[in-house]
Amino acid sequence: MSITESSIILRFFLAIWLGLKNAAANSGANRLCLRLERGWRRLLSGSVLWRFAWREGVVSKAWSGSISCRLFTAIINIPCAIVKALYKVGRPVWDASLFCRLLRALGGASFFFMGLFMMVMLMAPHSMWNNTYALLGAMALTALFIAGSASRRQYRLELDTLGPYMTIYMAFICLALLGSLSTHMSLRFFAFHLTSFLLVLVVVSSIHKYEQLQLMVSLAVLGLSVAALYGCYQGYIGVEVVPSQQDMVVNAGMPGRVYSFFDNPNNFAEQLEMLLPLDLALFLNCRWRGKLLSFISLCLGVAAIGFTYGRASWIGLTLAVLVFVALLDWRWIPVLIVLGLAAVPFLPETIYNRILTIGNTEDSSTQYRFAIYDTTANLMKDYWVRGVGLGSDIMKKVFQTYPTNFDGSYPIHTHNNYLQMWGEAGIWGILSFLGLLIWQLKKSVKAFQAAADPRVKRMLAAAIGAFCGICVIGLAEYTWFYPRNMFTYWFLFGVIAACVKLVKAGKAANA
């Protein structure tokens, strides 16, 4: 604060900001917005649709006290129970052992090591990365948490906190493996789902206060910032144009698309979309040093996602920011839209021209997607109930038994997260997945409304926005084709669940 007070420039901009804020608060436009908000609240709160959307579902309501919840939670916590029992019996030995004390201390900081894991994963070059590292890392994090639970009575793997649909979804993932047309080919992809599940479980179980969550997210954002810096460097020196990644006619003159450490520009852009909103929350929540670092990271990330020329990710990030702002204060949405439109003339010409191609049916990538959807329809006629089994490998093999695309090629995936899940796990798999997403978004918005800590509120709003953005991207891309994106997707899911948990803990403490 002393730096702010002693800086003429900062005091000048602070005075302008406070003046605008006070003027807006007392303006007629603000009063009109408040009347509109109250009117819409009265209109919606009594509607059937509103009650249906926000009611506590039968399954969700019955879950916490059900035998199934207690049984599955007890089964998954058997390792924690064994470690606690061993500690209770041999406590003098544990307390006397330097190694055991160190292991327990490290286990209590599982959230820190989760952040380190994400940081390393986001900084690892594609040529050096192996998805086995993610599985081993997730298993090591889980084991570390279990070791840390020995002397911590409240520490446990909180499967019940994740709600009923996570358990149902994982059950259908297991069934999709067992019912696969080739269990051997699906086993590798089951390992990706297992890795993702363990990451979510450790994130939600290891977070007990906001400071832990902020440190974990900060480390992940640091890894993203390094990737963004390298992406900006690629954009500066230029990368080779890959014709398969852009229509050379519609996008004439567009430079090569940067990919940083992720092999493909779309993969990189999706990572940025999922984590940049969390960086924005850090910017708002941190003190001035943290604000400065977060601001630099945001600038690098925005520049990098521009250099990717990833249209779907641009749309996803725009939606993420709009959801974030709408949750915090929806009255800023018109201002944001006006500022966005005013910024269009100042965009680099190549980015402006790329934006104009959104929705262009002459673009070869757009045409290719619709060709893939047509081919997928043939597969779904035969496998819409049971699915073909987990993974794009088995789906690619099945695609080769149907007519080709217009260019004589076969798809390697459906180019759509939801079609892919349906094709792999069948109708019950996609329904459980959609149920999980809807349930989590409902719980998170309710938690946002009830949150008392503004820091948790901002982080939750950012995570909800980012998750909405990646869900929309999933309509045009199969975002899990690159497993590192899948792991970040579920890390983001875990951040939302951890925020909801903190809100509940806060309410219980104040009750």
Coordinates of C-alpha atoms in Angstrom, one line a residue:
M1 CA 0.0 0.0 0.0
S2 CA 2.9 2.3 0.7
I3 CA 4.1 2.0 -2.9
T4 CA 0.6 2.9 -4.1
E5 CA 0.5 6.0 -1.9
S6 CA 3.9 7.2 -2.9
S7 CA 3.4 6.7 -6.6
I8 CA 1.9 9.7 -8.5
I9 CA 1.0 7.6 -11.5
L10 CA -0.7 4.9 -9.4
R11 CA -2.6 7.5 -7.4
F12 CA -3.7 9.2 -10.6
F13 CA -5.2 6.0 -12.0
L14 CA -6.6 5.0 -8.7
A15 CA -8.4 8.4 -8.4
I16 CA -9.9 7.9 -11.9
W17 CA -11.0 4.4 -11.1
L18 CA -12.7 5.4 -7.8
G19 CA -14.3 8.4 -9.5
L20 CA -15.7 6.2 -12.3
K21 CA -16.8 3.6 -9.7
N22 CA -18.7 6.2 -7.6
A23 CA -20.2 7.8 -10.7
A24 CA -21.4 4.4 -11.9
A25 CA -22.9 3.5 -8.5
N26 CA -25.0 6.7 -8.4
S27 CA -25.9 6.7 -12.1
G28 CA -29.4 6.2 -13.6
A29 CA -28.1 3.3 -15.6
N30 CA -27.1 1.5 -12.4
R31 CA -30.5 2.1 -10.9
L32 CA -32.1 0.8 -14.1
C33 CA -29.9 -2.3 -13.9
L34 CA -30.9 -2.9 -10.3
R35 CA -34.6 -2.6 -11.2
L36 CA -34.2 -5.1 -14.1
E37 CA -32.3 -7.5 -11.8
R38 CA -35.0 -7.4 -9.2
G39 CA -37.7 -7.8 -11.8
W40 CA -36.0 -10.8 -13.4
R41 CA -35.4 -12.4 -10.0
R42 CA -39.1 -12.1 -9.1
L43 CA -40.1 -13.5 -12.6
L44 CA -37.8 -16.4 -12.5
S45 CA -38.0 -17.4 -8.9
G46 CA -41.6 -18.5 -9.2
S47 CA -41.3 -20.3 -12.5
V48 CA -41.5 -24.0 -13.0
L49 CA -38.3 -24.0 -15.0
W50 CA -36.4 -22.2 -12.3
R51 CA -37.6 -24.6 -9.6
F52 CA -36.7 -27.6 -11.8
A53 CA -33.2 -26.2 -12.6
W54 CA -32.3 -25.4 -9.0
R55 CA -34.1 -28.1 -7.0
E56 CA -32.0 -30.7 -5.2
G57 CA -32.4 -33.8 -7.3
V58 CA -33.6 -37.1 -5.8
V59 CA -30.3 -38.8 -6.4
S60 CA -28.2 -36.0 -5.0
K61 CA -30.5 -35.5 -2.0
A62 CA -30.3 -39.2 -1.1
W63 CA -26.6 -39.7 -1.8
S64 CA -24.9 -38.4 1.3
G65 CA -26.9 -40.6 3.7
S66 CA -27.1 -43.6 1.4
I67 CA -25.5 -47.0 2.0
S68 CA -23.9 -46.8 -1.5
C69 CA -22.2 -43.5 -0.6
R70 CA -20.9 -44.9 2.7
L71 CA -19.8 -48.1 1.1
F72 CA -17.9 -46.7 -1.8
T73 CA -16.3 -44.0 0.4
A74 CA -15.3 -46.6 2.9
I75 CA -13.8 -48.9 0.2
I76 CA -11.7 -46.1 -1.3
N77 CA -10.5 -45.1 2.1
I78 CA -9.3 -48.5 3.1
P79 CA -5.6 -47.5 2.6
C80 CA -6.2 -44.4 4.8
A81 CA -7.8 -46.6 7.5
I82 CA -4.9 -49.0 7.4
V83 CA -2.3 -46.2 7.7
K84 CA -4.2 -44.6 10.6
A85 CA -4.4 -47.9 12.4
L86 CA -0.7 -48.6 11.9
Y87 CA 0.1 -45.1 13.3
K88 CA -2.2 -45.6 16.3
V89 CA -0.5 -48.9 17.1
G90 CA 3.1 -47.9 16.5
R91 CA 2.9 -44.2 17.3
P92 CA 6.1 -44.1 19.4
V93 CA 8.0 -45.6 16.4
W94 CA 6.4 -43.2 13.9
D95 CA 7.1 -40.2 16.1
A96 CA 10.7 -41.3 16.7
S97 CA 11.5 -41.9 13.0
L98 CA 12.7 -38.9 11.0
F99 CA 11.6 -40.5 7.8
C100 CA 8.0 -41.1 9.0
R101 CA 7.7 -37.6 10.4
L102 CA 9.0 -36.2 7.0
L103 CA 6.5 -38.4 5.1
R104 CA 3.6 -37.2 7.2
A105 CA 4.6 -33.6 6.8
L106 CA 4.9 -34.0 3.0
G107 CA 1.6 -35.8 2.9
G108 CA 0.0 -32.8 4.7
A109 CA 1.2 -30.6 1.9
S110 CA -0.3 -32.8 -0.9
F111 CA -1.9 -29.6 -2.4
F112 CA 1.5 -28.1 -2.9
F113 CA 2.8 -31.2 -4.7
M114 CA -0.3 -31.2 -6.8
G115 CA 0.5 -27.7 -7.9
L116 CA 4.1 -28.8 -8.6
F117 CA 2.8 -31.7 -10.7
M118 CA 0.7 -29.4 -12.8
M119 CA 3.5 -26.9 -13.2
V120 CA 5.9 -29.6 -14.4
M121 CA 3.3 -31.1 -16.7
L122 CA 2.6 -27.8 -18.3
M123 CA 6.3 -27.0 -18.8
A124 CA 7.4 -30.4 -20.2
P125 CA 8.2 -30.3 -23.9
H126 CA 6.1 -32.6 -26.0
S127 CA 9.1 -34.7 -27.1
M128 CA 10.0 -35.4 -23.4
W129 CA 6.5 -36.0 -22.1
N130 CA 5.1 -39.5 -21.6
N131 CA 1.5 -40.0 -20.3
T132 CA 2.8 -42.7 -18.0
Y133 CA 4.4 -39.9 -16.0
A134 CA 0.9 -38.5 -15.3
L135 CA -0.4 -41.9 -14.0
L136 CA 2.7 -42.4 -11.8
G137 CA 2.4 -38.8 -10.6
A138 CA -1.3 -39.2 -9.7
M139 CA -0.6 -42.5 -7.9
A140 CA 2.3 -40.9 -6.0
L141 CA 0.2 -37.9 -5.0
T142 CA -2.6 -40.2 -3.8
A143 CA -0.1 -42.4 -1.8
L144 CA 1.5 -39.2 -0.3
F145 CA -1.9 -38.0 0.8
I146 CA -2.7 -41.4 2.4
A147 CA 0.6 -41.3 4.2
G148 CA -0.2 -37.7 5.4
S149 CA -3.6 -38.9 6.7
A150 CA -1.9 -41.1 9.3
S151 CA -1.8 -38.5 12.1
R152 CA -4.5 -36.3 10.7
R153 CA -7.9 -37.5 11.8
Q154 CA -9.9 -35.4 9.4
Y155 CA -7.9 -36.3 6.3
R156 CA -9.6 -38.8 4.0
L157 CA -10.3 -39.4 0.4
E158 CA -13.6 -37.4 0.0
L159 CA -15.4 -39.4 -2.7
D160 CA -18.7 -38.4 -1.1
T161 CA -17.9 -34.7 -1.6
L162 CA -17.7 -35.3 -5.3
G163 CA -21.4 -36.3 -5.3
P164 CA -23.2 -39.3 -6.8
Y165 CA -22.6 -38.7 -10.5
M166 CA -18.8 -39.0 -10.2
T167 CA -19.2 -42.5 -8.8
I168 CA -21.8 -43.4 -11.5
Y169 CA -19.7 -41.9 -14.3
M170 CA -16.6 -43.9 -13.2
A171 CA -18.7 -47.0 -13.0
F172 CA -19.7 -46.7 -16.6
I173 CA -16.1 -46.0 -17.6
C174 CA -15.2 -49.3 -16.0
L175 CA -18.1 -51.0 -17.9
A176 CA -17.0 -49.4 -21.1
L177 CA -13.6 -51.0 -20.6
L178 CA -15.0 -54.4 -19.8
G179 CA -17.5 -54.2 -22.8
S180 CA -14.9 -52.8 -25.3
L181 CA -14.5 -54.5 -28.7
S182 CA -10.9 -54.6 -27.8
T183 CA -10.1 -54.5 -24.0
H184 CA -6.4 -54.4 -24.8
M185 CA -6.7 -51.3 -27.0
S186 CA -8.9 -49.6 -24.4
L187 CA -6.7 -50.3 -21.4
R188 CA -4.4 -47.4 -22.2
F189 CA -7.3 -44.9 -22.3
F190 CA -8.7 -46.4 -19.1
A191 CA -5.4 -45.4 -17.5
F192 CA -6.0 -41.8 -18.6
H193 CA -9.5 -41.8 -16.9
L194 CA -8.0 -43.3 -13.8
T195 CA -5.3 -40.6 -13.7
S196 CA -7.9 -37.9 -14.1
F197 CA -10.1 -39.4 -11.3
L198 CA -7.1 -39.6 -8.9
L199 CA -6.2 -36.0 -9.7
V200 CA -9.8 -34.8 -8.9
L201 CA -9.8 -36.9 -5.7
V202 CA -6.5 -35.5 -4.4
V203 CA -7.4 -31.9 -5.2
V204 CA -10.7 -31.9 -3.4
S205 CA -9.4 -34.0 -0.5
S206 CA -6.2 -32.0 0.2
I207 CA -7.7 -28.5 0.2
H208 CA -8.9 -27.3 3.6
K209 CA -8.5 -23.6 3.3
Y210 CA -8.3 -20.9 0.6
E211 CA -4.5 -20.3 1.0
Q212 CA -3.8 -23.9 0.1
L213 CA -6.0 -23.6 -3.0
Q214 CA -4.3 -20.4 -4.1
L215 CA -0.8 -21.8 -3.8
M216 CA -1.8 -24.9 -5.8
V217 CA -3.4 -22.8 -8.5
S218 CA -0.5 -20.4 -8.5
L219 CA 2.0 -23.2 -9.2
A220 CA -0.2 -24.4 -12.1
V221 CA -0.4 -20.9 -13.5
L222 CA 3.4 -20.5 -13.2
G223 CA 3.8 -23.6 -15.5
L224 CA 1.3 -22.2 -17.9
S225 CA 3.2 -18.8 -17.9
V226 CA 6.4 -20.5 -18.9
A227 CA 4.5 -22.3 -21.7
A228 CA 2.9 -19.0 -22.8
L229 CA 6.3 -17.2 -22.7
Y230 CA 7.7 -19.9 -25.1
G231 CA 4.6 -19.6 -27.2
C232 CA 5.2 -15.8 -27.5
Y233 CA 8.8 -16.5 -28.5
Q234 CA 7.6 -18.9 -31.2
G235 CA 5.2 -16.2 -32.4
Y236 CA 8.1 -13.7 -32.5
I237 CA 10.5 -15.8 -34.5
G238 CA 7.8 -17.5 -36.5
V239 CA 7.0 -21.2 -36.9
E240 CA 6.4 -23.3 -40.0
V241 CA 3.0 -23.2 -41.6
V242 CA 1.3 -26.6 -41.4
P243 CA -1.3 -26.8 -44.2
S244 CA -3.3 -29.5 -42.4
Q245 CA -3.9 -27.0 -39.5
Q246 CA -5.3 -24.1 -41.5
D247 CA -7.1 -23.6 -44.9
M248 CA -4.4 -22.0 -47.1
V249 CA -7.0 -20.2 -49.2
V250 CA -9.4 -18.8 -46.7
N251 CA -6.5 -18.0 -44.3
A252 CA -4.1 -16.7 -46.9
G253 CA -1.2 -14.7 -45.4
M254 CA -1.7 -16.2 -41.9
P255 CA 1.6 -17.2 -40.2
G256 CA 2.3 -20.5 -38.6
R257 CA 0.3 -21.3 -35.5
V258 CA 2.3 -21.6 -32.3
Y259 CA 2.0 -24.7 -30.1
S260 CA 4.6 -24.1 -27.3
F261 CA 5.2 -27.5 -25.5
F262 CA 2.0 -29.2 -26.7
D263 CA 2.6 -30.4 -30.3
N264 CA -0.6 -28.8 -31.7
P265 CA -1.8 -25.2 -31.5
N266 CA -5.3 -26.3 -30.5
N267 CA -4.0 -28.2 -27.6
F268 CA -2.0 -25.2 -26.4
A269 CA -5.0 -22.9 -26.9
E270 CA -7.2 -25.1 -24.8
Q271 CA -4.7 -25.2 -22.0
L272 CA -4.7 -21.4 -22.0
E273 CA -8.5 -21.2 -22.0
M274 CA -8.8 -23.5 -19.0
L275 CA -6.2 -21.8 -16.8
L276 CA -6.1 -18.1 -17.8
P277 CA -9.4 -17.4 -16.0
L278 CA -7.8 -18.8 -12.8
D279 CA -4.9 -16.4 -13.4
L280 CA -7.5 -13.6 -13.6
A281 CA -8.9 -14.6 -10.2
L282 CA -5.3 -14.7 -8.7
F283 CA -4.8 -11.1 -10.1
L284 CA -7.9 -9.9 -8.2
N285 CA -7.2 -11.9 -5.0
C286 CA -3.4 -11.3 -4.6
R287 CA -1.6 -8.3 -3.1
W288 CA 0.4 -5.9 -5.2
R289 CA 3.4 -8.3 -5.8
G290 CA 1.0 -11.1 -6.8
K291 CA -1.0 -8.7 -8.9
L292 CA 2.0 -7.7 -10.9
L293 CA 3.1 -11.2 -11.6
S294 CA -0.4 -12.3 -12.4
F295 CA -0.8 -9.3 -14.8
I296 CA 2.4 -10.2 -16.6
S297 CA 1.2 -13.8 -16.8
L298 CA -2.1 -12.7 -18.2
C299 CA -0.5 -10.6 -20.9
L300 CA 1.7 -13.5 -21.9
G301 CA -1.3 -15.8 -22.0
V302 CA -3.5 -13.5 -24.0
A303 CA -0.7 -12.9 -26.5
A304 CA 0.0 -16.6 -26.8
I305 CA -3.6 -17.6 -27.4
G306 CA -3.7 -15.0 -30.1
F307 CA -0.7 -16.6 -31.8
T308 CA -2.4 -20.0 -31.7
Y309 CA -5.1 -18.7 -34.0
G310 CA -7.4 -21.2 -32.3
R311 CA -10.9 -20.0 -33.1
A312 CA -12.8 -22.4 -30.8
S313 CA -10.5 -21.4 -27.9
W314 CA -11.0 -17.7 -28.6
I315 CA -14.8 -18.3 -28.3
G316 CA -14.3 -20.4 -25.2
L317 CA -12.1 -17.8 -23.5
T318 CA -14.5 -15.0 -24.4
L319 CA -17.4 -17.0 -22.9
A320 CA -15.3 -17.8 -19.8
V321 CA -14.7 -14.1 -19.2
L322 CA -18.3 -13.2 -19.8
V323 CA -19.5 -15.9 -17.3
F324 CA -16.8 -14.7 -14.8
V325 CA -18.0 -11.1 -15.0
A326 CA -21.7 -12.0 -15.1
L327 CA -21.3 -13.9 -11.8
L328 CA -19.4 -11.2 -10.1
D329 CA -21.5 -8.3 -11.4
W330 CA -23.6 -8.8 -14.5
R331 CA -24.0 -5.0 -15.0
W332 CA -20.4 -4.8 -16.4
I333 CA -21.3 -7.1 -19.3
P334 CA -22.5 -4.3 -21.6
V335 CA -19.3 -2.3 -20.8
L336 CA -17.2 -5.4 -21.6
I337 CA -19.0 -5.9 -24.9
V338 CA -18.5 -2.3 -25.9
L339 CA -14.8 -2.4 -25.0
G340 CA -14.4 -5.6 -26.9
L341 CA -16.0 -4.2 -30.0
A342 CA -13.9 -1.0 -29.7
A343 CA -10.8 -3.1 -29.5
V344 CA -11.5 -5.0 -32.8
P345 CA -9.9 -2.3 -35.1
F346 CA -6.7 -2.4 -33.1
L347 CA -6.2 -6.2 -33.5
P348 CA -3.4 -7.5 -35.7
E349 CA -4.6 -8.0 -39.3
T350 CA -4.0 -11.7 -39.2
I351 CA -6.1 -12.2 -36.1
Y352 CA -8.8 -10.0 -37.4
N353 CA -9.0 -12.0 -40.7
R354 CA -9.0 -15.3 -38.7
I355 CA -12.0 -14.0 -36.6
L356 CA -13.8 -13.4 -39.9
T357 CA -13.5 -17.0 -40.9
I358 CA -15.5 -18.2 -37.8
G359 CA -18.6 -19.8 -39.2
N360 CA -17.3 -19.7 -42.8
T361 CA -18.6 -22.9 -44.4
E362 CA -16.0 -22.6 -47.2
D363 CA -13.2 -23.3 -44.6
S364 CA -11.8 -26.8 -45.2
S365 CA -11.5 -27.5 -41.4
T366 CA -15.2 -26.7 -41.0
Q367 CA -16.2 -28.9 -43.9
Y368 CA -14.0 -31.7 -42.6
R369 CA -15.7 -31.6 -39.2
F370 CA -19.2 -32.0 -40.7
A371 CA -17.9 -34.8 -42.9
I372 CA -16.7 -36.5 -39.7
Y373 CA -20.1 -36.0 -38.0
D374 CA -21.7 -37.7 -41.0
T375 CA -19.4 -40.7 -40.7
T376 CA -19.9 -40.8 -37.0
A377 CA -23.7 -41.0 -37.5
N378 CA -23.1 -44.3 -39.4
L379 CA -21.2 -45.7 -36.4
M380 CA -23.7 -44.5 -33.9
K381 CA -26.5 -46.4 -35.6
D382 CA -24.9 -49.6 -34.6
Y383 CA -23.2 -48.7 -31.3
W384 CA -25.3 -45.9 -29.7
V385 CA -26.4 -48.2 -26.8
R386 CA -23.3 -50.0 -25.8
G387 CA -20.4 -48.0 -27.4
V388 CA -17.3 -49.4 -29.0
G389 CA -15.1 -49.1 -25.9
L390 CA -12.7 -46.6 -24.4
G391 CA -10.3 -44.6 -26.6
S392 CA -9.8 -43.2 -30.0
D393 CA -7.7 -46.3 -31.1
I394 CA -10.7 -48.7 -31.0
M395 CA -12.9 -46.0 -32.5
K396 CA -10.5 -45.4 -35.4
K397 CA -10.5 -49.2 -36.1
V398 CA -14.3 -49.4 -36.1
F399 CA -14.5 -46.3 -38.4
Q400 CA -12.5 -48.3 -41.0
T401 CA -15.4 -50.7 -41.4
Y402 CA -17.7 -47.8 -42.7
P403 CA -17.6 -45.6 -45.8
T404 CA -14.8 -43.0 -45.8
N405 CA -15.0 -39.3 -45.7
F406 CA -15.3 -37.3 -48.9
D407 CA -11.5 -37.2 -49.3
G408 CA -11.1 -40.9 -48.9
S409 CA -9.8 -40.7 -45.3
Y410 CA -11.1 -42.3 -42.1
P411 CA -11.7 -40.2 -38.9
I412 CA -9.5 -40.9 -35.9
H413 CA -12.0 -39.4 -33.5
T414 CA -15.4 -37.6 -33.6
H415 CA -14.1 -34.0 -33.2
N416 CA -16.7 -33.6 -30.4
N417 CA -16.2 -34.5 -26.7
Y418 CA -19.8 -35.6 -26.3
L419 CA -20.1 -37.6 -29.4
Q420 CA -16.8 -39.3 -28.5
M421 CA -18.0 -40.2 -25.0
W422 CA -21.3 -41.5 -26.5
G423 CA -19.4 -43.5 -29.1
E424 CA -17.0 -45.0 -26.5
A425 CA -19.2 -45.6 -23.5
G426 CA -22.7 -45.8 -25.0
I427 CA -25.9 -44.0 -24.1
W428 CA -25.5 -44.6 -20.3
G429 CA -21.9 -43.4 -20.4
I430 CA -22.8 -40.1 -22.0
L431 CA -25.9 -39.6 -19.8
S432 CA -23.7 -40.1 -16.7
F433 CA -21.1 -37.7 -18.0
L434 CA -23.7 -35.0 -18.8
G435 CA -25.3 -35.6 -15.4
L436 CA -21.9 -35.1 -13.7
L437 CA -21.3 -31.8 -15.6
I438 CA -24.8 -30.4 -14.9
W439 CA -24.7 -31.4 -11.3
Q440 CA -21.3 -29.8 -10.7
L441 CA -22.3 -26.6 -12.4
K442 CA -25.5 -26.4 -10.4
K443 CA -23.7 -27.0 -7.1
S444 CA -21.0 -24.5 -8.0
V445 CA -23.4 -21.7 -8.9
K446 CA -25.3 -22.3 -5.7
A447 CA -22.1 -22.3 -3.7
F448 CA -21.1 -19.0 -5.4
Q449 CA -24.3 -17.4 -4.2
A450 CA -23.7 -18.6 -0.7
A451 CA -19.9 -17.8 -0.5
A452 CA -18.9 -15.4 2.2
D453 CA -15.2 -15.2 1.4
P454 CA -14.7 -12.9 -1.6
R455 CA -11.5 -14.7 -2.6
V456 CA -13.2 -18.1 -2.9
K457 CA -16.1 -16.3 -4.7
R458 CA -13.7 -14.9 -7.4
M459 CA -11.8 -18.2 -7.8
L460 CA -15.0 -20.1 -8.1
A461 CA -16.4 -17.7 -10.6
A462 CA -13.2 -18.0 -12.7
A463 CA -13.3 -21.8 -12.5
I464 CA -17.0 -21.9 -13.5
G465 CA -16.3 -19.6 -16.5
A466 CA -13.3 -21.6 -17.6
F467 CA -15.2 -24.8 -17.3
C468 CA -18.1 -23.4 -19.4
G469 CA -15.6 -22.3 -22.0
I470 CA -14.0 -25.7 -22.3
C471 CA -17.4 -27.4 -22.4
V472 CA -18.3 -25.2 -25.4
I473 CA -15.0 -25.9 -27.1
G474 CA -15.9 -29.6 -26.7
L475 CA -18.7 -29.1 -29.2
A476 CA -16.2 -28.5 -32.0
E477 CA -13.1 -30.3 -30.7
Y478 CA -12.3 -33.6 -29.0
T479 CA -10.3 -31.9 -26.3
W480 CA -9.2 -35.2 -24.6
F481 CA -7.4 -36.5 -27.7
Y482 CA -4.3 -35.0 -26.2
P483 CA -4.2 -36.5 -22.6
R484 CA -2.5 -33.5 -21.0
N485 CA -5.5 -31.5 -21.9
M486 CA -7.7 -34.1 -20.3
F487 CA -5.7 -34.0 -17.1
T488 CA -6.0 -30.2 -16.9
Y489 CA -9.8 -30.5 -17.6
W490 CA -10.2 -32.6 -14.6
F491 CA -7.8 -30.5 -12.5
L492 CA -10.1 -27.6 -13.2
F493 CA -13.1 -29.8 -12.2
G494 CA -11.3 -30.5 -8.9
V495 CA -10.7 -26.8 -8.3
I496 CA -14.5 -26.2 -8.6
A497 CA -15.2 -29.0 -6.2
A498 CA -12.6 -27.7 -3.8
C499 CA -14.2 -24.2 -3.9
V500 CA -17.6 -25.7 -3.2
K501 CA -16.1 -27.6 -0.3
L502 CA -14.6 -24.4 1.2
V503 CA -18.0 -22.6 0.9
K504 CA -19.7 -25.5 2.7
A505 CA -17.0 -25.5 5.4
G506 CA -17.4 -21.7 5.8
K507 CA -21.2 -22.0 6.2
A508 CA -20.8 -24.8 8.8
A509 CA -18.3 -22.8 10.8
N510 CA -20.6 -19.7 10.9
A511 CA -23.7 -21.7 11.7

